[in-house]
GROMACS .gro file of C-alpha atoms in nm:
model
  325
    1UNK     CA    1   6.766 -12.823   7.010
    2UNK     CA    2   6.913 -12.713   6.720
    3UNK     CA    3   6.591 -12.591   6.499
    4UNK     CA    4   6.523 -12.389   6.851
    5UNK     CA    5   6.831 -12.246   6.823
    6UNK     CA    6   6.752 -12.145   6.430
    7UNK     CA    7   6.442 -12.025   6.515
    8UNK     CA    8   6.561 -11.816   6.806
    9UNK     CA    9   6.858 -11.667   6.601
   10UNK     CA   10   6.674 -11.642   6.273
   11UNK     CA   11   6.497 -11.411   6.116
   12UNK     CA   12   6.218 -11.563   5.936
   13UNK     CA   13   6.104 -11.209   5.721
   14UNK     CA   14   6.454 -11.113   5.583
   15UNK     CA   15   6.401 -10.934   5.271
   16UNK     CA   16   6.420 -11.137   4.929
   17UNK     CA   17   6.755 -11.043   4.852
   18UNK     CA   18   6.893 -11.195   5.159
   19UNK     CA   19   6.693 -11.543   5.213
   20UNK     CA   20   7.016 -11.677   5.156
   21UNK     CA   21   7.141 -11.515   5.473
   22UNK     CA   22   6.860 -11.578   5.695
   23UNK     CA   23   7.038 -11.835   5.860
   24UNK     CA   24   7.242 -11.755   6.152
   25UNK     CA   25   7.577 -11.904   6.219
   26UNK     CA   26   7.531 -12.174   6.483
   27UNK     CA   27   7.807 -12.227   6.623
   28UNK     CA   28   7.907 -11.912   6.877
   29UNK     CA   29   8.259 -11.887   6.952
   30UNK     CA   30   8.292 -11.814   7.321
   31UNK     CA   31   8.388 -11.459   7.393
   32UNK     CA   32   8.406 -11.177   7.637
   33UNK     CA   33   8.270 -10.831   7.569
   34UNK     CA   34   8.505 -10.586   7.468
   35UNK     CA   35   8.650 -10.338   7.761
   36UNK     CA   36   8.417 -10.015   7.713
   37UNK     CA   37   8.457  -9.817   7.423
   38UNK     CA   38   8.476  -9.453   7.425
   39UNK     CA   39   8.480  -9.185   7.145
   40UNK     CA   40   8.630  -8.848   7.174
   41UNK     CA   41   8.487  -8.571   7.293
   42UNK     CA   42   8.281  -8.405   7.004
   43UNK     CA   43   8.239  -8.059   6.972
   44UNK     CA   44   7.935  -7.869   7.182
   45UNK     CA   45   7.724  -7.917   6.894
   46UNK     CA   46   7.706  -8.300   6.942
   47UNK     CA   47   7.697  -8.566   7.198
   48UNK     CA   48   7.881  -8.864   7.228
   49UNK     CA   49   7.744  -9.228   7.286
   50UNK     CA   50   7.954  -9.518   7.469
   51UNK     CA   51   7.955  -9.865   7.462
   52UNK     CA   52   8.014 -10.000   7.836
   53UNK     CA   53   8.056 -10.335   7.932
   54UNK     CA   54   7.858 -10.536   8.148
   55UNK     CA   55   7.923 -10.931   8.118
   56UNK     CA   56   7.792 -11.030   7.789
   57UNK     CA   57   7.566 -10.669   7.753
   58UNK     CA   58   7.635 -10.334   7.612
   59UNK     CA   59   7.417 -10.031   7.674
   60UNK     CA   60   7.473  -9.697   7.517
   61UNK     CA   61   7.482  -9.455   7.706
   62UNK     CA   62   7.460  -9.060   7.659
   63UNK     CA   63   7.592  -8.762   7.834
   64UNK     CA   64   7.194  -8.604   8.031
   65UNK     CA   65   7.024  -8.354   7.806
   66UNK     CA   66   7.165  -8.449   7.439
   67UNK     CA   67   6.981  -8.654   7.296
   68UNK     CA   68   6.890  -8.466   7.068
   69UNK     CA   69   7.206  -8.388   6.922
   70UNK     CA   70   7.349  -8.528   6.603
   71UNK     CA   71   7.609  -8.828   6.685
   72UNK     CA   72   7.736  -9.157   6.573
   73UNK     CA   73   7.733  -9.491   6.734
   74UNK     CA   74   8.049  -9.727   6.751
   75UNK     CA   75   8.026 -10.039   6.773
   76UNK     CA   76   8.248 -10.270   6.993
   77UNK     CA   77   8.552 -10.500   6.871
   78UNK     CA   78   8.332 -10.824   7.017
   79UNK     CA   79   8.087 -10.722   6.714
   80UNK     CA   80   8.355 -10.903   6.497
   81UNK     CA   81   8.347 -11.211   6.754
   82UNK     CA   82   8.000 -11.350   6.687
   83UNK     CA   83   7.908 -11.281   7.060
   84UNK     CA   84   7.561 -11.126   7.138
   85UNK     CA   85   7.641 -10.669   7.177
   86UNK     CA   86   7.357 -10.574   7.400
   87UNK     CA   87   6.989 -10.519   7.339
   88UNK     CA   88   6.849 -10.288   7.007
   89UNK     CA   89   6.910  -9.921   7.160
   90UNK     CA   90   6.716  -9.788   6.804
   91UNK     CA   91   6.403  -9.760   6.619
   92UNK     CA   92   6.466  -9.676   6.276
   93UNK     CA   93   6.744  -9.753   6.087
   94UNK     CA   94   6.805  -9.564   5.694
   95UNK     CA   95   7.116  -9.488   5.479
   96UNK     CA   96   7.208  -9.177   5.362
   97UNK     CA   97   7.494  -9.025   5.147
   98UNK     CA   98   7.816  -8.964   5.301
   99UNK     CA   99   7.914  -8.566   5.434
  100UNK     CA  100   8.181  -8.609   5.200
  101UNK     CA  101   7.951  -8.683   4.854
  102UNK     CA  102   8.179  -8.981   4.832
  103UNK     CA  103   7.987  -9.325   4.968
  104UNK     CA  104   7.671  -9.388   5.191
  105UNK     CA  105   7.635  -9.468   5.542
  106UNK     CA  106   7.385  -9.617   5.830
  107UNK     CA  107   7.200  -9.432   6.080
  108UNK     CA  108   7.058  -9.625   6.377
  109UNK     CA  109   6.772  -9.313   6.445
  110UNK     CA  110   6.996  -8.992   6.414
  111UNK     CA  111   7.323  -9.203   6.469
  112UNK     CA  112   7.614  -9.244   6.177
  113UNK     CA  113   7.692  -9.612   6.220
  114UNK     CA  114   8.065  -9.653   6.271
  115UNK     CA  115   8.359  -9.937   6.231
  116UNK     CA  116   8.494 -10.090   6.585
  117UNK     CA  117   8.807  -9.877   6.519
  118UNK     CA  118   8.567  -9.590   6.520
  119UNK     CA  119   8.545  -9.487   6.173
  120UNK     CA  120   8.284  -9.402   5.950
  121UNK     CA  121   8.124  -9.684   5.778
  122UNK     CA  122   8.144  -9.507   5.444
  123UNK     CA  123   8.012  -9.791   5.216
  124UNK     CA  124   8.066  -9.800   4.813
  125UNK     CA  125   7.724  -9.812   4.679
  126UNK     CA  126   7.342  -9.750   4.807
  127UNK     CA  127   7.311 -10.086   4.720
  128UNK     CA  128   7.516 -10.198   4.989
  129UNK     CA  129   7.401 -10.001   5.241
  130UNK     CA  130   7.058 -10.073   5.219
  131UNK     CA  131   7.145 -10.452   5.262
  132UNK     CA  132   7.349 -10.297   5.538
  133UNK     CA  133   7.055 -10.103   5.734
  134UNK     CA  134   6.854 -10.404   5.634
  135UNK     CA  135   7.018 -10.677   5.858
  136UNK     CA  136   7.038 -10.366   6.112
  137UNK     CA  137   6.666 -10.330   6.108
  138UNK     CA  138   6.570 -10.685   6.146
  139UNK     CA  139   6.803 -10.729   6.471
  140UNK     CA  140   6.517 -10.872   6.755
  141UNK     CA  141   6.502 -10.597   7.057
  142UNK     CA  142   6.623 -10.871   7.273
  143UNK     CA  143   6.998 -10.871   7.144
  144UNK     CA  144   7.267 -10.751   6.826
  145UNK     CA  145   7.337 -11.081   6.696
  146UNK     CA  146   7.624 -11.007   6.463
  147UNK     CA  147   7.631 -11.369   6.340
  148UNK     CA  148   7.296 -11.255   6.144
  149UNK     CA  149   7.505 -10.964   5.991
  150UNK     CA  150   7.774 -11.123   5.752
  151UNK     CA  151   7.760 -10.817   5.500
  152UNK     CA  152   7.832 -10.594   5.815
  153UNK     CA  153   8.114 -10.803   5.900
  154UNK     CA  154   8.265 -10.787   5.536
  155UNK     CA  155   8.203 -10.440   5.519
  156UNK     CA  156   8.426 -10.372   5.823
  157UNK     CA  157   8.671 -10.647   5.711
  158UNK     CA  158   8.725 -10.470   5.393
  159UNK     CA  159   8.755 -10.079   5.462
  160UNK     CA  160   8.990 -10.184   5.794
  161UNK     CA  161   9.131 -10.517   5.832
  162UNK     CA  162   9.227 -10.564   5.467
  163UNK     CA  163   9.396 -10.198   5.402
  164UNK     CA  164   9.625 -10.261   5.716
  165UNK     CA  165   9.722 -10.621   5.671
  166UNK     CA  166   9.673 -10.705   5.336
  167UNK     CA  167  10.042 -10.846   5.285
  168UNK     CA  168   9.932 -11.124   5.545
  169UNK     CA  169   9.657 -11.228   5.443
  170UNK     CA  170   9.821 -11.291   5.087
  171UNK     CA  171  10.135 -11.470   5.327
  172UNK     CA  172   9.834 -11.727   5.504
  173UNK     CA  173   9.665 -11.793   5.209
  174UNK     CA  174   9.964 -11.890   5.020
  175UNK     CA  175  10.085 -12.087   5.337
  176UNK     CA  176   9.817 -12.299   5.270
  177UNK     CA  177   9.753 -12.319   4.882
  178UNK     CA  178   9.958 -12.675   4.852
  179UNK     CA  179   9.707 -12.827   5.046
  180UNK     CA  180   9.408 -12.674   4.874
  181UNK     CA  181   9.098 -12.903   4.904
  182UNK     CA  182   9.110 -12.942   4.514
  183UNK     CA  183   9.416 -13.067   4.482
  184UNK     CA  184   9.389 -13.359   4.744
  185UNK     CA  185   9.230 -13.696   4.588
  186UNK     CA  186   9.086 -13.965   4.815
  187UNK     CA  187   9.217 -14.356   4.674
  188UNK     CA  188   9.101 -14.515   4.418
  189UNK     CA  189   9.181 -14.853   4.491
  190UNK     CA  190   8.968 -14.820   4.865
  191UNK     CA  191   8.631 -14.961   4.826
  192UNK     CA  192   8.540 -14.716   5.086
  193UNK     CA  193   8.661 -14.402   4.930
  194UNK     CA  194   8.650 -14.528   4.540
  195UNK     CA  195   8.318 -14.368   4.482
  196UNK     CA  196   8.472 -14.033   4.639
  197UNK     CA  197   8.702 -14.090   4.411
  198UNK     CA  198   8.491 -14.075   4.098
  199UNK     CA  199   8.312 -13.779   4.224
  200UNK     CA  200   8.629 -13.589   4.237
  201UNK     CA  201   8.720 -13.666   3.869
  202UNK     CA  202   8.368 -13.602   3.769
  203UNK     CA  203   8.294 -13.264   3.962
  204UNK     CA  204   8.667 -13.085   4.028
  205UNK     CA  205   8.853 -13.173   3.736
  206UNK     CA  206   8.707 -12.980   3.525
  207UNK     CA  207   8.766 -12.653   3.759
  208UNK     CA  208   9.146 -12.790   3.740
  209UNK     CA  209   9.111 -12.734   3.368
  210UNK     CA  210   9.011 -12.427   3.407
  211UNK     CA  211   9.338 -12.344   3.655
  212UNK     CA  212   9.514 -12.469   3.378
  213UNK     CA  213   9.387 -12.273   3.090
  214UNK     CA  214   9.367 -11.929   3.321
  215UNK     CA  215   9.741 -11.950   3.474
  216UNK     CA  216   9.899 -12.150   3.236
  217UNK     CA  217  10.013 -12.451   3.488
  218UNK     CA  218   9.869 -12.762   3.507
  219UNK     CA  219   9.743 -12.862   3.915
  220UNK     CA  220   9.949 -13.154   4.063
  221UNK     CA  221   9.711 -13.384   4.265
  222UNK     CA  222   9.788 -13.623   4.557
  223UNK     CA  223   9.677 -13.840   4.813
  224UNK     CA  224   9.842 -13.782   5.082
  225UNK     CA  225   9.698 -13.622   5.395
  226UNK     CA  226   9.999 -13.379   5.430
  227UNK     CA  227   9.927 -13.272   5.067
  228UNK     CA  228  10.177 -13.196   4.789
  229UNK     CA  229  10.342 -12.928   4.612
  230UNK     CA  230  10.220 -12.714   4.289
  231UNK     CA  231  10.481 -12.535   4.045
  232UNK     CA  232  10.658 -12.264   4.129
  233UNK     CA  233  10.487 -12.050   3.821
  234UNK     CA  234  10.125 -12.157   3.968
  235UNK     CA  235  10.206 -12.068   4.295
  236UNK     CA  236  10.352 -11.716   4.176
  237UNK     CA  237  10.065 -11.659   3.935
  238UNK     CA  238   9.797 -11.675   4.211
  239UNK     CA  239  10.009 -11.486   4.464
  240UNK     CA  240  10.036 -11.225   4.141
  241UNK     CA  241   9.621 -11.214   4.134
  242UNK     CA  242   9.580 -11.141   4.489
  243UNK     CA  243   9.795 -10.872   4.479
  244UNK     CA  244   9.623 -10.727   4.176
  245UNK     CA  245   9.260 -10.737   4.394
  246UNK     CA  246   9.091 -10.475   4.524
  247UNK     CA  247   9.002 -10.458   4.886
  248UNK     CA  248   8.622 -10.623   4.852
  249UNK     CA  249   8.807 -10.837   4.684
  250UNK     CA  250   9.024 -10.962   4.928
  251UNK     CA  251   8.796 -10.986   5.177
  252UNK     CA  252   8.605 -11.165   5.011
  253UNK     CA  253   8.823 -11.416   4.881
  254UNK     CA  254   8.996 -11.458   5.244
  255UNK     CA  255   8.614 -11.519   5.370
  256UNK     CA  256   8.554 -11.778   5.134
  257UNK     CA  257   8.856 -11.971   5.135
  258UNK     CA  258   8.802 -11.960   5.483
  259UNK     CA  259   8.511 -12.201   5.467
  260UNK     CA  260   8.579 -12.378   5.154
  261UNK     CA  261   8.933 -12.485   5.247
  262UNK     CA  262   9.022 -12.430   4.879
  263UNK     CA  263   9.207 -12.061   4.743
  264UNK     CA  264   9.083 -12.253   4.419
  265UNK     CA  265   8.727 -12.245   4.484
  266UNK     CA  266   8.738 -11.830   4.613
  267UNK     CA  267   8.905 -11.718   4.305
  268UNK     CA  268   8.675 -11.940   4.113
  269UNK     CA  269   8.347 -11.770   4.261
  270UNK     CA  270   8.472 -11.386   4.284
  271UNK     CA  271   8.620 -11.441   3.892
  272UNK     CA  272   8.261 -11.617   3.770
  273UNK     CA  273   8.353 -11.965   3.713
  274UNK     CA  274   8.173 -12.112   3.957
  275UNK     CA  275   7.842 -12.040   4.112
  276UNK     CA  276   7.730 -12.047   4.499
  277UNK     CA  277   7.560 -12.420   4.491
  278UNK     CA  278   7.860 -12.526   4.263
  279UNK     CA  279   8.109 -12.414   4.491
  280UNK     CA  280   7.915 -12.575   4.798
  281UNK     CA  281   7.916 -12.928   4.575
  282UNK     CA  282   8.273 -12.932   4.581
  283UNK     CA  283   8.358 -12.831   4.939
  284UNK     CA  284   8.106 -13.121   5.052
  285UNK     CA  285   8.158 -13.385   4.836
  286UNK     CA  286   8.370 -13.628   5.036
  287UNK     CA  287   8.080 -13.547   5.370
  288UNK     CA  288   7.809 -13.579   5.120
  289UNK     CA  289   7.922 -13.935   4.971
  290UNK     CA  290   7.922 -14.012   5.308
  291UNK     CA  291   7.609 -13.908   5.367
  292UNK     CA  292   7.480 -14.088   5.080
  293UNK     CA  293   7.621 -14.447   5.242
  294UNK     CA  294   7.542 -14.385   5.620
  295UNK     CA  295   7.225 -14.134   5.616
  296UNK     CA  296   7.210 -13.747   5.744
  297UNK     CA  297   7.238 -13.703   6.055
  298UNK     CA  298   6.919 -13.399   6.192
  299UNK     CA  299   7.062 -13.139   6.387
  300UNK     CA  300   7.378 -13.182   6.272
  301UNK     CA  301   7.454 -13.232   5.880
  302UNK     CA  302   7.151 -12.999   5.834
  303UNK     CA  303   7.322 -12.716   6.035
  304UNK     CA  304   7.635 -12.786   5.893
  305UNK     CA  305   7.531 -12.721   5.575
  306UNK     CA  306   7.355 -12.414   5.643
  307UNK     CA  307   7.616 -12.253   5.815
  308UNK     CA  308   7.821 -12.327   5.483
  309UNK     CA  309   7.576 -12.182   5.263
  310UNK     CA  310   7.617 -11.824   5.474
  311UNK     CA  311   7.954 -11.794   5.468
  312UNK     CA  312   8.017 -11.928   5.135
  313UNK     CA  313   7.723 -11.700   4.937
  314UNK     CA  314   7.774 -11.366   5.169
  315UNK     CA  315   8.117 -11.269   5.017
  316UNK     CA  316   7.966 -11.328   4.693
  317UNK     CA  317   7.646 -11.138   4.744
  318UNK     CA  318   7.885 -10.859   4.891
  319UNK     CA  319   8.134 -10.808   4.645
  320UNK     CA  320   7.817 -10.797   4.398
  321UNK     CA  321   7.650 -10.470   4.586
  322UNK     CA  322   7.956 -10.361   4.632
  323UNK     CA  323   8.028 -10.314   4.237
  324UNK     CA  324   7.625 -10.252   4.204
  325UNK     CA  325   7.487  -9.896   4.146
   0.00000   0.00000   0.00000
């Protein structure tokens, strides 16, 4: 059941620069449709387009004899929920530079793509917004799947969530940096977790070197399941860095910790020091040892990890077209 549901959700001819994100997310978090979303009332010159809700379904609609007419399309607040929006309403999709000279946007036909809070989705670079109209273009004319559009989601995380609550997501990332995944340690005295053990000396302490060289503060580890606590100069010197980040940046960073349980393993991969399979090593060693001992199990491990590998490379391969030219 679960390759059907790949194959269903999946794109097979993504572009090259987005194999990695071929794979949809699996897992769809239940979720109603957003109450209808209207725009205001544009001048005579345009028409306006609104997202109505029918069950799971939105249709655009379009005020009779406009069509023509320049206009924009917004999408719903359930396009951040992972629920199918409604069937493909366009044809072509492009970018374009923004009115303003400063940033590009998406146009579904003669639309200007917009945020759920219905703003322009004025993106940094052309490089982005071609990756942009690309997971736009191959959407299947039977339904939006926004779990197939991570760099869309990003992109609206970034230029709206991030701006407005920026001081939180700092606050819940710090809530949980004591029990990052890199600090914990499974027994070493456990014949059943030993060889985890060994693993986690072999593949994360060297990234806990590199904590220690960058901040100056040495990691604490532990073994207990309620974690520890680091120093109070560790703890201020990341809090310090996510302050200093821009807002691709954050968003990123929040995306990947995320996933990865570890504010570690973010900062390592938006700084450089570690790359996408690296990082995926480390959040899946303790599964993968037991994998090793007991066998994969199809349909599940399998999905697992390719769910990981989308959320943990998109922030990555976002924040890099969003410093591209």
């Amino acid at each position: 059941m679960a390759h059907t549901l790949i194959r269903k959700c999946a794109k097979p001819s993504y572009p090259n620069f987005l194999t990695s994100l071929s794979v949809a997310q699996i897992r769809r978090r239940p979720a109603s449709v957003a109450a209808a979303e209207k725009e205001q009332a544009p001048s005579s010159s345009s028409s306006s387009f609104t997202f109505s809700a029918e069950g799971d379904k939105v249709h655009l609609k379009s005020p009779p004899g406009k069509w023509k007419s320049s206009s924009s399309v917004t999408m719903p607040v359930s396009f951040m929920t992972g629920s199918i929006v409604g069937k493909r309403f366009y044809k072509e999709v492009k970018t374009r530079e923004a009115d303003d000279g400063n940033g590009w946007t998406v146009m579904l036909d003669y639309r200007t793509l917009k945020t759920p809070s219905k703003r322009p989705l004025k993106l940094p670079t052309l490089s982005l917004a071609k990756a942009i109209a690309a997971e736009w273009e191959y959407q299947q004319m039977d339904g939006i799947r926004p779990f197939t559009m991570p760099l869309m989601r990003l992109a609206c995380t970034a230029l709206e969530r991030v701006p407005l609550t920026r001081t939180k997501i700092i606050e819940n990332l710090m809530k949980k940096f004591n029990q990052d995944l890199v600090f914990c340690r499974a027994p070493d005295d456990n014949e059943l977790t030993s060889n985890v053990y060994e693993r986690q000396v072999e593949k994360i302490d060297p990234l806990l070197r590199w904590v220690e060289s960058e901040f100056g503060y040495k990691p604490v580890v532990y073994s207990s399941f309620f974690g520890g606590k680091q120093e109070d100069g560790l703890v201020m010197a990341i809090e310090n860095l996510l302050k200093k980040t821009d807002d691709c940046e954050m968003a990123a960073i929040d995306a990947i910790a995320a996933s990865a349980h570890s504010l570690i393993i973010a900062i390592g991969m938006v700084q450089g020091k570690l790359q996408i399979e690296e990082a995926i090593e480390l959040i899946r060693l303790e599964e993968d040892s037991q994998v090793d001992r007991w066998g994969l199990v199809e349909g599940g491990h399998d999905v697992d990890i390719a769910d990981l590998r989308v959320q943990i490379s998109s922030p990555i391969v976002f924040l890099s077209l969003s410093r591209s030219i």
